[in-house]
Amino acid sequence: MDEAGANTASADELAPIRAELERMLGKCLLQLQAYELLMKAIASDHATSFAKDDTGTTVRGSRANFERKTLGEVVGHVVGGYFASEGAEMADRPDIYPDFGPVLSVRVQITVSDDEFSEMKARLKEFVALRNTLVHQFLAMHDLSSVAGCRAALLVLETTSTQIDQHITEARTWLQSLVETKKYAAEVFDPEAFVLWLNERRKASDA
């Protein structure tokens, strides 16, 4: 076989594994986006404020807007915001409606042991590093010009996909717990009605 034939055979051999490699990489990236959406939902929804504006309309606000936050920032908020270690003090919440009068802040927080908190923090930090490596360094770390290099990269992606899926399952469980807790709280306590009552009390005291 001449040199041209060898190169053609090599290209033919690379084509199917590269196609599978691209499919798995795309799958991992989509999984990561799904995970980020779940974590952003937890970060945004575990703490909410209620206030009445000047027109009497109930205004809701979350602690912060996480749409443009990095995964590391979001994870940092979930670990330490939604989750807290035993004995940790709840951080002061800034008044996000300083001109609206009374503000009611409602927060759902899960307390875990110090060991559980440390393990969770380390595990999620490692996962964020895994995400950053996949997104920013994958091509530099693997030789995709050879079949052996592609196979090694594919194995990494398959393992990574499994890890991401495990984290997605965990985040879904957390979010479901948050949703159920807030639903139960809403059944026994109406924050909007309470804010309305506070607002009426303020008006009465100012009269």
CSV table of N, CA and C in Angstrom, one decimal, residues 30-151:
chain,number,residue,atom,x,y,z
A,30,LEU,N,-24.4,18.9,27.1
A,30,LEU,CA,-25.8,19.0,27.4
A,30,LEU,C,-26.2,18.6,28.8
A,31,GLN,N,-25.5,17.6,29.3
A,31,GLN,CA,-25.7,17.2,30.7
A,31,GLN,C,-25.3,18.3,31.6
A,32,LEU,N,-24.2,18.9,31.3
A,32,LEU,CA,-23.7,19.9,32.2
A,32,LEU,C,-24.6,21.1,32.2
A,33,GLN,N,-25.2,21.5,31.1
A,33,GLN,CA,-26.1,22.6,31.0
A,33,GLN,C,-27.4,22.2,31.9
A,34,ALA,N,-27.8,21.0,31.8
A,34,ALA,CA,-29.0,20.6,32.6
A,34,ALA,C,-28.7,20.7,34.0
A,35,TYR,N,-27.5,20.3,34.4
A,35,TYR,CA,-27.1,20.4,35.8
A,35,TYR,C,-27.0,21.8,36.3
A,36,GLU,N,-26.5,22.7,35.5
A,36,GLU,CA,-26.4,24.1,35.8
A,36,GLU,C,-27.7,24.7,36.0
A,37,LEU,N,-28.7,24.3,35.2
A,37,LEU,CA,-30.1,24.8,35.3
A,37,LEU,C,-30.7,24.4,36.6
A,38,LEU,N,-30.5,23.1,37.0
A,38,LEU,CA,-31.0,22.6,38.3
A,38,LEU,C,-30.4,23.4,39.5
A,39,MET,N,-29.1,23.6,39.4
A,39,MET,CA,-28.4,24.2,40.6
A,39,MET,C,-28.8,25.7,40.6
A,40,LYS,N,-29.0,26.3,39.5
A,40,LYS,CA,-29.4,27.7,39.5
A,40,LYS,C,-30.8,27.9,40.0
A,41,ALA,N,-31.7,26.9,39.7
A,41,ALA,CA,-33.0,26.9,40.3
A,41,ALA,C,-33.0,26.8,41.8
A,42,ILE,N,-32.1,26.0,42.3
A,42,ILE,CA,-32.0,25.8,43.8
A,42,ILE,C,-31.5,27.1,44.4
A,43,ALA,N,-30.4,27.7,43.8
A,43,ALA,CA,-29.8,28.9,44.3
A,43,ALA,C,-30.8,30.1,44.3
A,44,SER,N,-31.6,30.1,43.2
A,44,SER,CA,-32.5,31.3,43.1
A,44,SER,C,-33.8,31.1,44.0
A,45,ASP,N,-34.2,29.9,44.2
A,45,ASP,CA,-35.6,29.7,44.8
A,45,ASP,C,-35.5,29.4,46.3
A,46,HIS,N,-34.4,29.1,46.8
A,46,HIS,CA,-34.4,28.7,48.2
A,46,HIS,C,-34.6,29.9,49.2
A,47,ALA,N,-34.4,31.1,48.6
A,47,ALA,CA,-34.6,32.3,49.4
A,47,ALA,C,-35.4,33.3,48.6
A,48,THR,N,-36.5,33.8,49.1
A,48,THR,CA,-37.4,34.7,48.4
A,48,THR,C,-37.9,35.8,49.3
A,49,SER,N,-38.0,37.0,48.8
A,49,SER,CA,-38.5,38.1,49.5
A,49,SER,C,-39.8,38.6,49.0
A,50,PHE,N,-40.7,39.1,49.8
A,50,PHE,CA,-42.0,39.6,49.4
A,50,PHE,C,-42.1,41.0,49.9
A,51,ALA,N,-42.7,41.9,49.0
A,51,ALA,CA,-42.9,43.3,49.4
A,51,ALA,C,-44.0,43.9,48.6
A,52,LYS,N,-44.6,44.9,49.1
A,52,LYS,CA,-45.7,45.7,48.3
A,52,LYS,C,-45.0,46.9,47.8
A,53,ASP,N,-45.2,47.1,46.5
A,53,ASP,CA,-44.7,48.4,45.9
A,53,ASP,C,-45.7,49.5,46.1
A,54,ASP,N,-45.4,50.7,45.5
A,54,ASP,CA,-46.3,51.8,45.7
A,54,ASP,C,-47.7,51.7,45.2
A,55,THR,N,-47.8,50.7,44.2
A,55,THR,CA,-49.2,50.5,43.6
A,55,THR,C,-49.9,49.4,44.4
A,56,GLY,N,-49.3,48.8,45.4
A,56,GLY,CA,-50.0,47.8,46.2
A,56,GLY,C,-49.8,46.4,45.6
A,57,THR,N,-48.9,46.3,44.5
A,57,THR,CA,-48.7,45.0,43.9
A,57,THR,C,-47.6,44.3,44.7
A,58,THR,N,-47.9,43.0,44.9
A,58,THR,CA,-46.9,42.2,45.6
A,58,THR,C,-45.7,41.9,44.6
A,59,VAL,N,-44.5,42.2,45.1
A,59,VAL,CA,-43.3,42.0,44.3
A,59,VAL,C,-42.4,40.9,45.0
A,60,ARG,N,-42.0,40.0,44.2
A,60,ARG,CA,-41.1,38.9,44.7
A,60,ARG,C,-39.7,39.1,44.2
A,61,GLY,N,-38.8,38.7,45.0
A,61,GLY,CA,-37.4,38.8,44.6
A,61,GLY,C,-36.6,37.7,45.2
A,62,SER,N,-35.7,37.2,44.4
A,62,SER,CA,-34.8,36.1,45.0
A,62,SER,C,-33.5,36.9,45.5
A,63,ARG,N,-32.7,36.1,46.1
A,63,ARG,CA,-31.5,36.7,46.7
A,63,ARG,C,-30.6,37.3,45.7
A,64,ALA,N,-30.5,36.8,44.6
A,64,ALA,CA,-29.6,37.3,43.5
A,64,ALA,C,-30.0,36.7,42.2
A,65,ASN,N,-29.6,37.3,41.1
A,65,ASN,CA,-29.8,36.8,39.8
A,65,ASN,C,-28.7,35.9,39.4
A,66,PHE,N,-29.0,34.6,39.2
A,66,PHE,CA,-27.9,33.6,38.9
A,66,PHE,C,-27.8,33.3,37.4
A,67,GLU,N,-28.5,33.9,36.6
A,67,GLU,CA,-28.5,33.5,35.2
A,67,GLU,C,-27.1,33.6,34.5
A,68,ARG,N,-26.4,34.6,35.0
A,68,ARG,CA,-25.0,34.9,34.4
A,68,ARG,C,-23.9,34.4,35.3
A,69,LYS,N,-24.2,33.7,36.3
A,69,LYS,CA,-23.2,33.3,37.2
A,69,LYS,C,-22.5,32.0,36.7
A,70,THR,N,-21.3,31.8,37.0
A,70,THR,CA,-20.6,30.6,36.7
A,70,THR,C,-21.1,29.4,37.5
A,71,LEU,N,-20.8,28.2,37.1
A,71,LEU,CA,-21.2,27.1,37.9
A,71,LEU,C,-20.5,27.1,39.2
A,72,GLY,N,-19.3,27.5,39.3
A,72,GLY,CA,-18.6,27.6,40.6
A,72,GLY,C,-19.3,28.5,41.5
A,73,GLU,N,-19.7,29.7,41.0
A,73,GLU,CA,-20.4,30.7,41.9
A,73,GLU,C,-21.7,30.1,42.4
A,74,VAL,N,-22.4,29.5,41.5
A,74,VAL,CA,-23.7,28.9,41.8
A,74,VAL,C,-23.6,27.8,42.9
A,75,VAL,N,-22.6,26.9,42.6
A,75,VAL,CA,-22.4,25.8,43.6
A,75,VAL,C,-22.0,26.4,45.0
A,76,GLY,N,-21.2,27.4,44.9
A,76,GLY,CA,-20.8,28.1,46.2
A,76,GLY,C,-21.9,28.6,47.0
A,77,HIS,N,-22.9,29.1,46.2
A,77,HIS,CA,-24.1,29.7,46.9
A,77,HIS,C,-25.0,28.5,47.5
A,78,VAL,N,-25.1,27.5,46.7
A,78,VAL,CA,-26.0,26.4,47.2
A,78,VAL,C,-25.3,25.7,48.4
A,79,VAL,N,-24.0,25.6,48.4
A,79,VAL,CA,-23.3,25.0,49.5
A,79,VAL,C,-22.9,26.2,50.4
A,80,GLY,N,-23.7,26.4,51.4
A,80,GLY,CA,-23.5,27.6,52.3
A,80,GLY,C,-24.8,28.5,52.3
A,81,GLY,N,-25.7,28.2,51.3
A,81,GLY,CA,-26.9,29.0,51.3
A,81,GLY,C,-28.1,28.0,51.5
A,82,TYR,N,-28.3,27.1,50.6
A,82,TYR,CA,-29.3,26.1,50.7
A,82,TYR,C,-28.9,25.1,51.8
A,83,PHE,N,-27.6,24.7,51.8
A,83,PHE,CA,-27.1,23.8,52.8
A,83,PHE,C,-26.2,24.6,53.8
A,84,ALA,N,-26.2,24.2,55.0
A,84,ALA,CA,-25.3,24.8,56.0
A,84,ALA,C,-24.8,23.8,57.0
A,85,SER,N,-23.7,24.0,57.5
A,85,SER,CA,-23.1,23.1,58.5
A,85,SER,C,-23.7,23.4,59.9
A,86,GLU,N,-23.7,22.4,60.8
A,86,GLU,CA,-24.2,22.6,62.1
A,86,GLU,C,-23.5,23.8,62.8
A,87,GLY,N,-24.2,24.7,63.4
A,87,GLY,CA,-23.6,25.7,64.2
A,87,GLY,C,-23.3,27.0,63.3
A,88,ALA,N,-23.5,26.9,62.0
A,88,ALA,CA,-23.2,28.0,61.1
A,88,ALA,C,-24.3,29.0,61.3
A,89,GLU,N,-23.9,30.3,61.3
A,89,GLU,CA,-24.9,31.4,61.5
A,89,GLU,C,-25.5,31.7,60.1
A,90,MET,N,-26.8,32.0,60.1
A,90,MET,CA,-27.4,32.4,58.8
A,90,MET,C,-27.0,33.8,58.5
A,91,ALA,N,-26.5,33.9,57.2
A,91,ALA,CA,-26.0,35.2,56.8
A,91,ALA,C,-27.1,36.2,56.7
A,92,ASP,N,-26.7,37.5,57.0
A,92,ASP,CA,-27.7,38.5,57.0
A,92,ASP,C,-28.2,38.7,55.5
A,93,ARG,N,-29.4,39.0,55.4
A,93,ARG,CA,-30.0,39.1,54.1
A,93,ARG,C,-30.1,40.6,53.8
A,94,PRO,N,-29.6,41.1,52.7
A,94,PRO,CA,-29.7,42.5,52.4
A,94,PRO,C,-31.1,42.9,52.0
A,95,ASP,N,-31.5,44.1,52.4
A,95,ASP,CA,-32.9,44.6,52.1
A,95,ASP,C,-33.0,44.9,50.6
A,96,ILE,N,-33.6,44.1,49.8
A,96,ILE,CA,-33.6,44.3,48.4
A,96,ILE,C,-34.7,45.2,47.9
A,97,TYR,N,-35.6,45.6,48.9
A,97,TYR,CA,-36.7,46.6,48.6
A,97,TYR,C,-36.6,47.7,49.6
A,98,PRO,N,-35.6,48.5,49.6
A,98,PRO,CA,-35.4,49.5,50.6
A,98,PRO,C,-36.5,50.6,50.7
A,99,ASP,N,-37.1,50.8,49.5
A,99,ASP,CA,-38.1,51.9,49.4
A,99,ASP,C,-39.5,51.4,49.5
A,100,PHE,N,-39.7,50.1,49.6
A,100,PHE,CA,-41.1,49.6,49.5
A,100,PHE,C,-41.7,49.4,50.9
A,101,GLY,N,-41.1,49.7,51.9
A,101,GLY,CA,-41.7,49.4,53.2
A,101,GLY,C,-41.4,48.1,53.7
A,102,PRO,N,-42.3,47.4,54.4
A,102,PRO,CA,-42.0,46.1,55.0
A,102,PRO,C,-41.7,45.1,54.0
A,103,VAL,N,-40.7,44.3,54.3
A,103,VAL,CA,-40.2,43.2,53.5
A,103,VAL,C,-40.2,41.9,54.3
A,104,LEU,N,-40.8,40.8,53.7
A,104,LEU,CA,-40.7,39.5,54.4
A,104,LEU,C,-39.8,38.6,53.6
A,105,SER,N,-38.8,38.1,54.2
A,105,SER,CA,-37.8,37.2,53.6
A,105,SER,C,-38.1,35.8,54.1
A,106,VAL,N,-38.2,34.9,53.2
A,106,VAL,CA,-38.4,33.5,53.5
A,106,VAL,C,-37.3,32.6,52.9
A,107,ARG,N,-36.7,31.8,53.7
A,107,ARG,CA,-35.6,31.0,53.3
A,107,ARG,C,-35.7,29.5,53.7
A,108,VAL,N,-35.4,28.6,52.8
A,108,VAL,CA,-35.4,27.2,53.1
A,108,VAL,C,-33.9,26.8,53.2
A,109,GLN,N,-33.5,26.2,54.3
A,109,GLN,CA,-32.1,25.8,54.5
A,109,GLN,C,-32.1,24.5,55.1
A,110,ILE,N,-31.1,23.6,54.6
A,110,ILE,CA,-30.9,22.3,55.2
A,110,ILE,C,-29.6,22.3,56.0
A,111,THR,N,-29.7,21.9,57.2
A,111,THR,CA,-28.5,21.8,58.1
A,111,THR,C,-28.0,20.3,58.1
A,112,VAL,N,-26.7,20.2,57.8
A,112,VAL,CA,-26.1,18.9,57.8
A,112,VAL,C,-24.9,18.9,58.8
A,113,SER,N,-24.4,17.8,59.1
A,113,SER,CA,-23.2,17.7,60.0
A,113,SER,C,-22.0,18.4,59.4
A,114,ASP,N,-21.1,18.7,60.2
A,114,ASP,CA,-19.8,19.4,59.7
A,114,ASP,C,-19.1,18.4,58.7
A,115,ASP,N,-19.1,17.1,59.0
A,115,ASP,CA,-18.4,16.2,58.1
A,115,ASP,C,-19.1,16.1,56.8
A,116,GLU,N,-20.5,16.0,56.8
A,116,GLU,CA,-21.3,16.0,55.6
A,116,GLU,C,-21.0,17.2,54.8
A,117,PHE,N,-21.0,18.4,55.5
A,117,PHE,CA,-20.8,19.6,54.8
A,117,PHE,C,-19.5,19.7,54.1
A,118,SER,N,-18.4,19.3,54.8
A,118,SER,CA,-17.1,19.3,54.2
A,118,SER,C,-17.0,18.4,53.0
A,119,GLU,N,-17.6,17.2,53.2
A,119,GLU,CA,-17.5,16.2,52.1
A,119,GLU,C,-18.3,16.7,50.9
A,120,MET,N,-19.4,17.3,51.1
A,120,MET,CA,-20.2,17.9,50.0
A,120,MET,C,-19.5,19.0,49.3
A,121,LYS,N,-18.9,19.9,50.1
A,121,LYS,CA,-18.2,21.0,49.5
A,121,LYS,C,-17.0,20.6,48.7
A,122,ALA,N,-16.2,19.6,49.2
A,122,ALA,CA,-15.1,19.1,48.4
A,122,ALA,C,-15.5,18.3,47.2
A,123,ARG,N,-16.6,17.6,47.3
A,123,ARG,CA,-17.1,16.8,46.1
A,123,ARG,C,-17.6,17.7,45.0
A,124,LEU,N,-18.3,18.7,45.4
A,124,LEU,CA,-18.8,19.7,44.4
A,124,LEU,C,-17.7,20.5,43.8
A,125,LYS,N,-16.7,20.9,44.6
A,125,LYS,CA,-15.6,21.6,44.1
A,125,LYS,C,-14.8,20.8,43.0
A,126,GLU,N,-14.7,19.5,43.3
A,126,GLU,CA,-14.0,18.6,42.4
A,126,GLU,C,-14.8,18.5,41.1
A,127,PHE,N,-16.2,18.5,41.2
A,127,PHE,CA,-17.0,18.4,40.0
A,127,PHE,C,-16.9,19.6,39.2
A,128,VAL,N,-16.9,20.8,39.8
A,128,VAL,CA,-16.7,22.0,39.1
A,128,VAL,C,-15.4,22.0,38.3
A,129,ALA,N,-14.3,21.5,38.9
A,129,ALA,CA,-13.0,21.4,38.3
A,129,ALA,C,-13.1,20.4,37.1
A,130,LEU,N,-13.9,19.3,37.2
A,130,LEU,CA,-14.1,18.4,36.1
A,130,LEU,C,-14.8,19.1,35.0
A,131,ARG,N,-15.8,19.9,35.3
A,131,ARG,CA,-16.5,20.6,34.3
A,131,ARG,C,-15.6,21.6,33.5
A,132,ASN,N,-14.8,22.3,34.3
A,132,ASN,CA,-13.9,23.3,33.6
A,132,ASN,C,-12.8,22.6,32.8
A,133,THR,N,-12.3,21.5,33.2
A,133,THR,CA,-11.4,20.7,32.4
A,133,THR,C,-12.0,20.2,31.1
A,134,LEU,N,-13.2,19.7,31.2
A,134,LEU,CA,-13.9,19.3,30.0
A,134,LEU,C,-14.1,20.4,29.0
A,135,VAL,N,-14.6,21.5,29.5
A,135,VAL,CA,-15.0,22.6,28.6
A,135,VAL,C,-13.8,23.3,28.1
A,136,HIS,N,-12.7,23.5,28.9
A,136,HIS,CA,-11.6,24.4,28.5
A,136,HIS,C,-10.3,23.6,28.1
A,137,GLN,N,-10.2,22.4,28.5
A,137,GLN,CA,-8.9,21.7,28.2
A,137,GLN,C,-9.0,20.4,27.5
A,138,PHE,N,-10.1,20.0,27.1
A,138,PHE,CA,-10.3,18.6,26.6
A,138,PHE,C,-9.4,18.4,25.4
A,139,LEU,N,-9.5,19.3,24.4
A,139,LEU,CA,-8.7,19.1,23.2
A,139,LEU,C,-7.2,19.1,23.4
A,140,ALA,N,-6.8,20.0,24.4
A,140,ALA,CA,-5.3,20.0,24.7
A,140,ALA,C,-4.8,18.8,25.4
A,141,MET,N,-5.7,18.1,26.1
A,141,MET,CA,-5.3,16.9,26.9
A,141,MET,C,-5.3,15.6,26.1
A,142,HIS,N,-5.9,15.6,24.9
A,142,HIS,CA,-6.1,14.3,24.2
A,142,HIS,C,-5.6,14.4,22.8
A,143,ASP,N,-4.9,13.4,22.3
A,143,ASP,CA,-4.4,13.3,20.9
A,143,ASP,C,-5.5,12.7,20.1
A,144,LEU,N,-6.3,13.6,19.4
A,144,LEU,CA,-7.4,13.1,18.6
A,144,LEU,C,-7.0,12.8,17.1
A,145,SER,N,-5.7,12.8,16.9
A,145,SER,CA,-5.2,12.5,15.5
A,145,SER,C,-4.9,11.0,15.4
A,146,SER,N,-5.0,10.2,16.5
A,146,SER,CA,-4.8,8.8,16.4
A,146,SER,C,-5.9,8.0,16.9
A,147,VAL,N,-6.1,6.8,16.5
A,147,VAL,CA,-7.2,6.0,17.0
A,147,VAL,C,-7.0,5.7,18.5
A,148,ALA,N,-5.8,5.4,18.9
A,148,ALA,CA,-5.6,5.2,20.3
A,148,ALA,C,-6.0,6.4,21.2
A,149,GLY,N,-5.6,7.6,20.7
A,149,GLY,CA,-5.9,8.8,21.4
A,149,GLY,C,-7.4,9.1,21.5
A,150,CYS,N,-8.1,8.8,20.4
A,150,CYS,CA,-9.5,9.0,20.4
A,150,CYS,C,-10.2,8.0,21.3
A,151,ARG,N,-9.7,6.8,21.3
A,151,ARG,CA,-10.3,5.8,22.2
A,151,ARG,C,-10.1,6.1,23.7
